């Protein structure tokens, strides 16, 4: 397996469910990201982790809870979501040097539908 | 307040001709710019980048131009191929941060 993988690729959940999205990168990177892409909107950064430490939380509601157990894995735990949270959730990784000007590499995304 | 704008939601070009995709930004602190391509049901794929110290970067059929005074960048694809049909996103970032700001994308259709 190479690059950035995400599971599941599709998820349908009710507002009272709890589910988790998983991301794994095989690129030896140290920084990982969660993005949300809603219809007709730009990609919105949600969280950034660098060397397993959260360095950015872009005012994301607490019903989204990230977890980064190591530099290769990133989770997004979901609970009591709202229908407006339905979107494509993308994971990305980058080298994580801290100097900026890094290229981020994206996974295929999880298409989430909240009923 | 959208700091990165792609004002053309779609563009159609004949195969073999040049495709020009445009992107404008408002934040003068941005110093690194990227273009991504996205096919349906896939994540964005990195295409080409440019640092603010340059005004042009070329990679095969793809060239990105940066005009800092106008806060404008463009992606040229020459010659365009049907396989280039996708949504193209520009993104901008500032050194020392991990934060990319993306545009809303331009859907390119290359007609055979």
PDB file of C-alpha atoms in Angstrom:
ATOM      1  CA  UNK A   1       0.000   0.000   0.000  1.00  0.00           C
ATOM      2  CA  UNK A   2       1.390   3.376  -0.965  1.00  0.00           C
ATOM      3  CA  UNK A   3       0.446   7.019  -0.472  1.00  0.00           C
ATOM      4  CA  UNK A   4      -2.428   8.040   1.760  1.00  0.00           C
ATOM      5  CA  UNK A   5      -5.321   5.681   2.374  1.00  0.00           C
ATOM      6  CA  UNK A   6      -8.661   6.370   4.003  1.00  0.00           C
ATOM      7  CA  UNK A   7     -11.367   4.066   5.305  1.00  0.00           C
ATOM      8  CA  UNK A   8     -14.245   3.794   4.929  1.00  0.00           C
ATOM      9  CA  UNK A   9     -14.708   5.376   1.510  1.00  0.00           C
ATOM     10  CA  UNK A  10     -18.428   5.889   2.134  1.00  0.00           C
ATOM     11  CA  UNK A  11     -20.322   6.213   5.397  1.00  0.00           C
ATOM     12  CA  UNK A  12     -23.973   6.760   6.210  1.00  0.00           C
ATOM     13  CA  UNK A  13     -24.804   7.473   9.826  1.00  0.00           C
ATOM     14  CA  UNK A  14     -27.668   8.698  11.931  1.00  0.00           C
ATOM     15  CA  UNK A  15     -27.382  11.740  14.144  1.00  0.00           C
ATOM     16  CA  UNK A  16     -27.108   9.610  17.287  1.00  0.00           C
ATOM     17  CA  UNK A  17     -24.407   7.275  15.946  1.00  0.00           C
ATOM     18  CA  UNK A  18     -20.731   7.250  16.789  1.00  0.00           C
ATOM     19  CA  UNK A  19     -18.314   6.394  14.027  1.00  0.00           C
ATOM     20  CA  UNK A  20     -14.643   6.911  13.206  1.00  0.00           C
ATOM     21  CA  UNK A  21     -12.782   7.757  10.033  1.00  0.00           C
ATOM     22  CA  UNK A  22      -9.318   6.345   9.591  1.00  0.00           C
ATOM     23  CA  UNK A  23      -6.364   7.684   7.642  1.00  0.00           C
ATOM     24  CA  UNK A  24      -2.992   6.049   7.117  1.00  0.00           C
ATOM     25  CA  UNK A  25      -0.006   7.450   5.276  1.00  0.00           C
ATOM     26  CA  UNK A  26       2.858   5.358   3.919  1.00  0.00           C
ATOM     27  CA  UNK A  27       5.076   8.283   2.906  1.00  0.00           C
ATOM     28  CA  UNK A  28       7.165   8.664   6.045  1.00  0.00           C
ATOM     29  CA  UNK A  29       5.628  12.070   6.712  1.00  0.00           C
ATOM     30  CA  UNK A  30       5.315  13.746  10.096  1.00  0.00           C
ATOM     31  CA  UNK A  31       2.380  16.087   9.531  1.00  0.00           C
ATOM     32  CA  UNK A  32      -1.208  14.980   8.945  1.00  0.00           C
ATOM     33  CA  UNK A  33      -4.362  16.931   8.222  1.00  0.00           C
ATOM     34  CA  UNK A  34      -8.135  16.618   8.149  1.00  0.00           C
ATOM     35  CA  UNK A  35     -10.083  18.666   5.618  1.00  0.00           C
ATOM     36  CA  UNK A  36     -13.786  18.982   4.936  1.00  0.00           C
ATOM     37  CA  UNK A  37     -15.141  19.601   1.465  1.00  0.00           C
ATOM     38  CA  UNK A  38     -18.800  20.581   1.202  1.00  0.00           C
ATOM     39  CA  UNK A  39     -20.581  21.042  -2.088  1.00  0.00           C
ATOM     40  CA  UNK A  40     -19.549  24.194  -3.954  1.00  0.00           C
ATOM     41  CA  UNK A  41     -17.226  25.264  -1.126  1.00  0.00           C
ATOM     42  CA  UNK A  42     -13.431  25.268  -0.947  1.00  0.00           C
ATOM     43  CA  UNK A  43     -11.606  22.662   1.070  1.00  0.00           C
ATOM     44  CA  UNK A  44     -11.703  23.701   4.712  1.00  0.00           C
ATOM     45  CA  UNK A  45      -8.850  22.773   7.000  1.00  0.00           C
ATOM     46  CA  UNK A  46     -10.096  21.174  10.224  1.00  0.00           C
ATOM     47  CA  UNK A  47      -7.081  19.884  12.137  1.00  0.00           C
ATOM     48  CA  UNK A  48      -3.320  19.668  11.778  1.00  0.00           C
ATOM     49  CA  UNK A  49      -1.039  17.280  13.603  1.00  0.00           C
ATOM     50  CA  UNK A  50       2.732  17.521  13.496  1.00  0.00           C
ATOM     51  CA  UNK A  51       4.794  14.798  15.153  1.00  0.00           C
ATOM     52  CA  UNK A  52       1.558  13.567  16.802  1.00  0.00           C
ATOM     53  CA  UNK A  53       0.864  16.959  18.401  1.00  0.00           C
ATOM     54  CA  UNK A  54      -2.183  18.963  17.374  1.00  0.00           C
ATOM     55  CA  UNK A  55      -0.979  22.284  16.015  1.00  0.00           C
ATOM     56  CA  UNK A  56      -4.177  23.589  14.472  1.00  0.00           C
ATOM     57  CA  UNK A  57      -7.854  23.350  15.333  1.00  0.00           C
ATOM     58  CA  UNK A  58      -9.743  25.517  12.908  1.00  0.00           C
ATOM     59  CA  UNK A  59     -12.710  26.237  15.222  1.00  0.00           C
ATOM     60  CA  UNK A  60     -14.141  22.793  14.608  1.00  0.00           C
ATOM     61  CA  UNK A  61     -17.208  21.771  16.682  1.00  0.00           C
ATOM     62  CA  UNK A  62     -16.479  19.291  19.452  1.00  0.00           C
ATOM     63  CA  UNK A  63     -18.650  16.630  17.799  1.00  0.00           C
ATOM     64  CA  UNK A  64     -15.529  16.060  15.662  1.00  0.00           C
ATOM     65  CA  UNK A  65     -12.703  14.615  17.725  1.00  0.00           C
ATOM     66  CA  UNK A  66      -9.320  13.892  16.107  1.00  0.00           C
ATOM     67  CA  UNK A  67      -6.777  11.384  17.328  1.00  0.00           C
ATOM     68  CA  UNK A  68      -3.211  10.889  16.149  1.00  0.00           C
ATOM     69  CA  UNK A  69      -1.621   7.890  17.873  1.00  0.00           C
ATOM     70  CA  UNK A  70       1.513   8.020  15.704  1.00  0.00           C
ATOM     71  CA  UNK A  71       2.843   9.870  12.672  1.00  0.00           C
ATOM     72  CA  UNK A  72       1.343   7.340  10.270  1.00  0.00           C
ATOM     73  CA  UNK A  73      -2.229   7.200  11.541  1.00  0.00           C
ATOM     74  CA  UNK A  74      -4.926   9.775  12.005  1.00  0.00           C
ATOM     75  CA  UNK A  75      -8.500   9.253  13.126  1.00  0.00           C
ATOM     76  CA  UNK A  76     -11.564  11.468  13.152  1.00  0.00           C
ATOM     77  CA  UNK A  77     -14.125  10.361  15.721  1.00  0.00           C
ATOM     78  CA  UNK A  78     -17.662  11.457  14.962  1.00  0.00           C
ATOM     79  CA  UNK A  79     -20.592  11.681  17.372  1.00  0.00           C
ATOM     80  CA  UNK A  80     -23.996  13.361  17.348  1.00  0.00           C
ATOM     81  CA  UNK A  81     -23.399  14.846  13.920  1.00  0.00           C
ATOM     82  CA  UNK A  82     -25.856  17.063  12.087  1.00  0.00           C
ATOM     83  CA  UNK A  83     -27.095  16.669   8.509  1.00  0.00           C
ATOM     84  CA  UNK A  84     -25.049  19.741   7.504  1.00  0.00           C
ATOM     85  CA  UNK A  85     -21.917  17.764   8.423  1.00  0.00           C
ATOM     86  CA  UNK A  86     -22.495  15.631   5.336  1.00  0.00           C
ATOM     87  CA  UNK A  87     -19.451  16.200   3.155  1.00  0.00           C
ATOM     88  CA  UNK A  88     -16.286  14.681   1.747  1.00  0.00           C
ATOM     89  CA  UNK A  89     -13.660  14.343   4.474  1.00  0.00           C
ATOM     90  CA  UNK A  90     -10.115  14.330   3.178  1.00  0.00           C
ATOM     91  CA  UNK A  91      -6.946  13.361   4.956  1.00  0.00           C
ATOM     92  CA  UNK A  92      -3.564  14.644   3.844  1.00  0.00           C
ATOM     93  CA  UNK A  93       0.039  14.372   4.935  1.00  0.00           C
ATOM     94  CA  UNK A  94       3.226  16.343   4.385  1.00  0.00           C
ATOM     95  CA  UNK A  95       6.850  16.109   5.384  1.00  0.00           C
ATOM     96  CA  UNK A  96       6.354  18.228   8.475  1.00  0.00           C
ATOM     97  CA  UNK A  97       9.665  20.045   8.448  1.00  0.00           C
ATOM     98  CA  UNK A  98       8.068  23.150   9.940  1.00  0.00           C
ATOM     99  CA  UNK A  99       9.628  25.417   7.373  1.00  0.00           C
ATOM    100  CA  UNK A 100       6.468  25.681   5.321  1.00  0.00           C
ATOM    101  CA  UNK A 101       6.374  25.412   1.532  1.00  0.00           C
ATOM    102  CA  UNK A 102       5.419  21.790   1.858  1.00  0.00           C
ATOM    103  CA  UNK A 103       3.376  19.788  -0.552  1.00  0.00           C
ATOM    104  CA  UNK A 104       0.420  18.004   0.973  1.00  0.00           C
ATOM    105  CA  UNK A 105      -0.586  14.612  -0.375  1.00  0.00           C
ATOM    106  CA  UNK A 106      -4.220  13.666  -0.131  1.00  0.00           C
ATOM    107  CA  UNK A 107      -6.110  10.455   0.402  1.00  0.00           C
ATOM    108  CA  UNK A 108      -9.198   9.555  -1.644  1.00  0.00           C
ATOM    109  CA  UNK A 109     -11.589  10.842   1.007  1.00  0.00           C
ATOM    110  CA  UNK A 110     -14.565   9.497   2.934  1.00  0.00           C
ATOM    111  CA  UNK A 111     -17.980  10.536   1.613  1.00  0.00           C
ATOM    112  CA  UNK A 112     -20.116  11.020   4.719  1.00  0.00           C
ATOM    113  CA  UNK A 113     -23.906  11.268   4.754  1.00  0.00           C
ATOM    114  CA  UNK A 114     -25.636  12.145   8.007  1.00  0.00           C
ATOM    115  CA  UNK A 115     -29.333  11.318   8.132  1.00  0.00           C
TER     116      UNK A 115
ATOM    117  CA  UNK B   1     -13.760  36.365   3.415  1.00  0.00           C
ATOM    118  CA  UNK B   2     -12.324  34.165   0.707  1.00  0.00           C
ATOM    119  CA  UNK B   3      -8.589  34.725   0.471  1.00  0.00           C
ATOM    120  CA  UNK B   4      -8.126  32.522  -2.588  1.00  0.00           C
ATOM    121  CA  UNK B   5     -10.564  32.855  -5.452  1.00  0.00           C
ATOM    122  CA  UNK B   6     -11.101  30.940  -8.648  1.00  0.00           C
ATOM    123  CA  UNK B   7     -13.697  33.001 -10.427  1.00  0.00           C
ATOM    124  CA  UNK B   8     -14.341  30.623 -13.295  1.00  0.00           C
ATOM    125  CA  UNK B   9     -16.278  27.580 -12.088  1.00  0.00           C
ATOM    126  CA  UNK B  10     -15.832  25.826 -15.427  1.00  0.00           C
ATOM    127  CA  UNK B  11     -13.815  25.937 -18.645  1.00  0.00           C
ATOM    128  CA  UNK B  12     -14.063  23.994 -21.898  1.00  0.00           C
ATOM    129  CA  UNK B  13     -11.122  23.693 -24.260  1.00  0.00           C
ATOM    130  CA  UNK B  14     -10.522  21.797 -27.487  1.00  0.00           C
ATOM    131  CA  UNK B  15      -7.974  18.994 -27.387  1.00  0.00           C
ATOM    132  CA  UNK B  16      -4.511  20.207 -28.391  1.00  0.00           C
ATOM    133  CA  UNK B  17      -5.211  23.830 -27.459  1.00  0.00           C
ATOM    134  CA  UNK B  18      -4.025  25.719 -24.394  1.00  0.00           C
ATOM    135  CA  UNK B  19      -5.987  25.635 -21.130  1.00  0.00           C
ATOM    136  CA  UNK B  20      -5.529  28.618 -18.829  1.00  0.00           C
ATOM    137  CA  UNK B  21      -6.850  28.411 -15.302  1.00  0.00           C
ATOM    138  CA  UNK B  22      -6.752  31.465 -13.101  1.00  0.00           C
ATOM    139  CA  UNK B  23      -6.517  32.106  -9.401  1.00  0.00           C
ATOM    140  CA  UNK B  24      -6.490  35.350  -7.400  1.00  0.00           C
ATOM    141  CA  UNK B  25      -5.499  35.865  -3.807  1.00  0.00           C
ATOM    142  CA  UNK B  26      -5.786  38.692  -1.330  1.00  0.00           C
ATOM    143  CA  UNK B  27      -3.254  37.890   1.398  1.00  0.00           C
ATOM    144  CA  UNK B  28       0.177  39.341   0.591  1.00  0.00           C
ATOM    145  CA  UNK B  29       1.728  37.031   3.207  1.00  0.00           C
ATOM    146  CA  UNK B  30       1.175  33.985   0.995  1.00  0.00           C
ATOM    147  CA  UNK B  31       4.529  32.820  -0.342  1.00  0.00           C
ATOM    148  CA  UNK B  32       3.850  29.340  -1.673  1.00  0.00           C
ATOM    149  CA  UNK B  33       1.234  28.356  -4.187  1.00  0.00           C
ATOM    150  CA  UNK B  34       0.119  25.003  -5.500  1.00  0.00           C
ATOM    151  CA  UNK B  35      -2.217  23.536  -8.068  1.00  0.00           C
ATOM    152  CA  UNK B  36      -4.065  20.300  -7.477  1.00  0.00           C
ATOM    153  CA  UNK B  37      -6.132  18.225  -9.857  1.00  0.00           C
ATOM    154  CA  UNK B  38      -9.122  16.215  -8.680  1.00  0.00           C
ATOM    155  CA  UNK B  39     -10.982  13.466 -10.480  1.00  0.00           C
ATOM    156  CA  UNK B  40     -14.413  12.331  -9.236  1.00  0.00           C
ATOM    157  CA  UNK B  41     -14.276   9.924  -6.296  1.00  0.00           C
ATOM    158  CA  UNK B  42     -10.550  10.620  -5.768  1.00  0.00           C
ATOM    159  CA  UNK B  43      -8.613  12.947  -3.528  1.00  0.00           C
ATOM    160  CA  UNK B  44      -6.773  15.974  -4.945  1.00  0.00           C
ATOM    161  CA  UNK B  45      -3.496  15.115  -6.662  1.00  0.00           C
ATOM    162  CA  UNK B  46      -0.581  17.526  -6.506  1.00  0.00           C
ATOM    163  CA  UNK B  47       0.268  18.983  -9.892  1.00  0.00           C
ATOM    164  CA  UNK B  48       2.758  21.819  -9.614  1.00  0.00           C
ATOM    165  CA  UNK B  49       3.865  24.489  -7.151  1.00  0.00           C
ATOM    166  CA  UNK B  50       5.620  27.837  -7.161  1.00  0.00           C
ATOM    167  CA  UNK B  51       7.425  29.827  -4.512  1.00  0.00           C
ATOM    168  CA  UNK B  52       6.955  33.584  -4.328  1.00  0.00           C
ATOM    169  CA  UNK B  53      10.611  34.095  -5.221  1.00  0.00           C
ATOM    170  CA  UNK B  54       9.836  32.871  -8.729  1.00  0.00           C
ATOM    171  CA  UNK B  55       7.419  34.054 -11.354  1.00  0.00           C
ATOM    172  CA  UNK B  56       7.283  30.896 -13.418  1.00  0.00           C
ATOM    173  CA  UNK B  57       7.630  27.172 -12.899  1.00  0.00           C
ATOM    174  CA  UNK B  58       7.366  24.581 -15.620  1.00  0.00           C
ATOM    175  CA  UNK B  59       6.850  20.827 -15.503  1.00  0.00           C
ATOM    176  CA  UNK B  60       6.189  19.157 -18.817  1.00  0.00           C
ATOM    177  CA  UNK B  61       2.886  20.372 -20.222  1.00  0.00           C
ATOM    178  CA  UNK B  62       2.121  22.356 -17.076  1.00  0.00           C
ATOM    179  CA  UNK B  63       3.375  25.861 -16.336  1.00  0.00           C
ATOM    180  CA  UNK B  64       2.391  28.041 -13.405  1.00  0.00           C
ATOM    181  CA  UNK B  65       2.837  31.805 -13.587  1.00  0.00           C
ATOM    182  CA  UNK B  66       2.837  34.067 -10.553  1.00  0.00           C
ATOM    183  CA  UNK B  67       2.208  37.799 -10.685  1.00  0.00           C
ATOM    184  CA  UNK B  68       2.785  39.035  -7.144  1.00  0.00           C
ATOM    185  CA  UNK B  69       1.909  42.645  -7.819  1.00  0.00           C
ATOM    186  CA  UNK B  70      -1.487  41.571  -9.163  1.00  0.00           C
ATOM    187  CA  UNK B  71      -1.829  38.766  -6.595  1.00  0.00           C
ATOM    188  CA  UNK B  72      -2.642  36.437  -9.435  1.00  0.00           C
ATOM    189  CA  UNK B  73      -1.490  33.038 -10.539  1.00  0.00           C
ATOM    190  CA  UNK B  74      -2.380  30.975 -13.526  1.00  0.00           C
ATOM    191  CA  UNK B  75      -1.908  27.403 -14.690  1.00  0.00           C
ATOM    192  CA  UNK B  76      -1.260  26.778 -18.363  1.00  0.00           C
ATOM    193  CA  UNK B  77      -1.707  23.326 -19.844  1.00  0.00           C
ATOM    194  CA  UNK B  78      -0.267  22.887 -23.329  1.00  0.00           C
ATOM    195  CA  UNK B  79      -1.351  20.894 -25.232  1.00  0.00           C
ATOM    196  CA  UNK B  80      -4.568  19.991 -23.448  1.00  0.00           C
ATOM    197  CA  UNK B  81      -5.588  16.351 -23.473  1.00  0.00           C
ATOM    198  CA  UNK B  82      -8.939  14.692 -22.690  1.00  0.00           C
ATOM    199  CA  UNK B  83      -7.324  13.071 -19.621  1.00  0.00           C
ATOM    200  CA  UNK B  84      -6.798  16.562 -18.223  1.00  0.00           C
ATOM    201  CA  UNK B  85     -10.542  16.887 -17.697  1.00  0.00           C
ATOM    202  CA  UNK B  86     -10.887  17.312 -13.931  1.00  0.00           C
ATOM    203  CA  UNK B  87     -11.454  19.937 -11.258  1.00  0.00           C
ATOM    204  CA  UNK B  88      -8.393  22.106 -10.633  1.00  0.00           C
ATOM    205  CA  UNK B  89      -7.801  23.758  -7.263  1.00  0.00           C
ATOM    206  CA  UNK B  90      -5.274  26.409  -6.442  1.00  0.00           C
ATOM    207  CA  UNK B  91      -3.998  26.688  -2.884  1.00  0.00           C
ATOM    208  CA  UNK B  92      -1.827  29.167  -1.029  1.00  0.00           C
ATOM    209  CA  UNK B  93       0.162  29.054   2.160  1.00  0.00           C
ATOM    210  CA  UNK B  94       2.556  31.110   4.274  1.00  0.00           C
ATOM    211  CA  UNK B  95       5.981  29.833   5.342  1.00  0.00           C
ATOM    212  CA  UNK B  96       6.076  28.590   8.896  1.00  0.00           C
ATOM    213  CA  UNK B  97       2.467  27.437   8.828  1.00  0.00           C
ATOM    214  CA  UNK B  98       0.860  24.220   7.719  1.00  0.00           C
ATOM    215  CA  UNK B  99      -2.290  25.975   6.664  1.00  0.00           C
ATOM    216  CA  UNK B 100      -3.337  25.882   3.022  1.00  0.00           C
ATOM    217  CA  UNK B 101      -6.155  28.065   1.785  1.00  0.00           C
ATOM    218  CA  UNK B 102      -7.910  26.549  -1.196  1.00  0.00           C
ATOM    219  CA  UNK B 103      -9.961  28.066  -3.957  1.00  0.00           C
ATOM    220  CA  UNK B 104     -13.351  26.658  -4.924  1.00  0.00           C
ATOM    221  CA  UNK B 105     -11.996  24.952  -8.023  1.00  0.00           C
ATOM    222  CA  UNK B 106     -12.425  25.200 -11.786  1.00  0.00           C
ATOM    223  CA  UNK B 107     -13.870  22.282 -13.709  1.00  0.00           C
ATOM    224  CA  UNK B 108     -11.890  21.811 -16.923  1.00  0.00           C
ATOM    225  CA  UNK B 109     -13.370  19.851 -19.786  1.00  0.00           C
ATOM    226  CA  UNK B 110     -11.093  19.024 -22.700  1.00  0.00           C
ATOM    227  CA  UNK B 111     -13.111  18.157 -25.774  1.00  0.00           C
ATOM    228  CA  UNK B 112     -11.785  15.513 -28.156  1.00  0.00           C
TER     229      UNK B 112
END
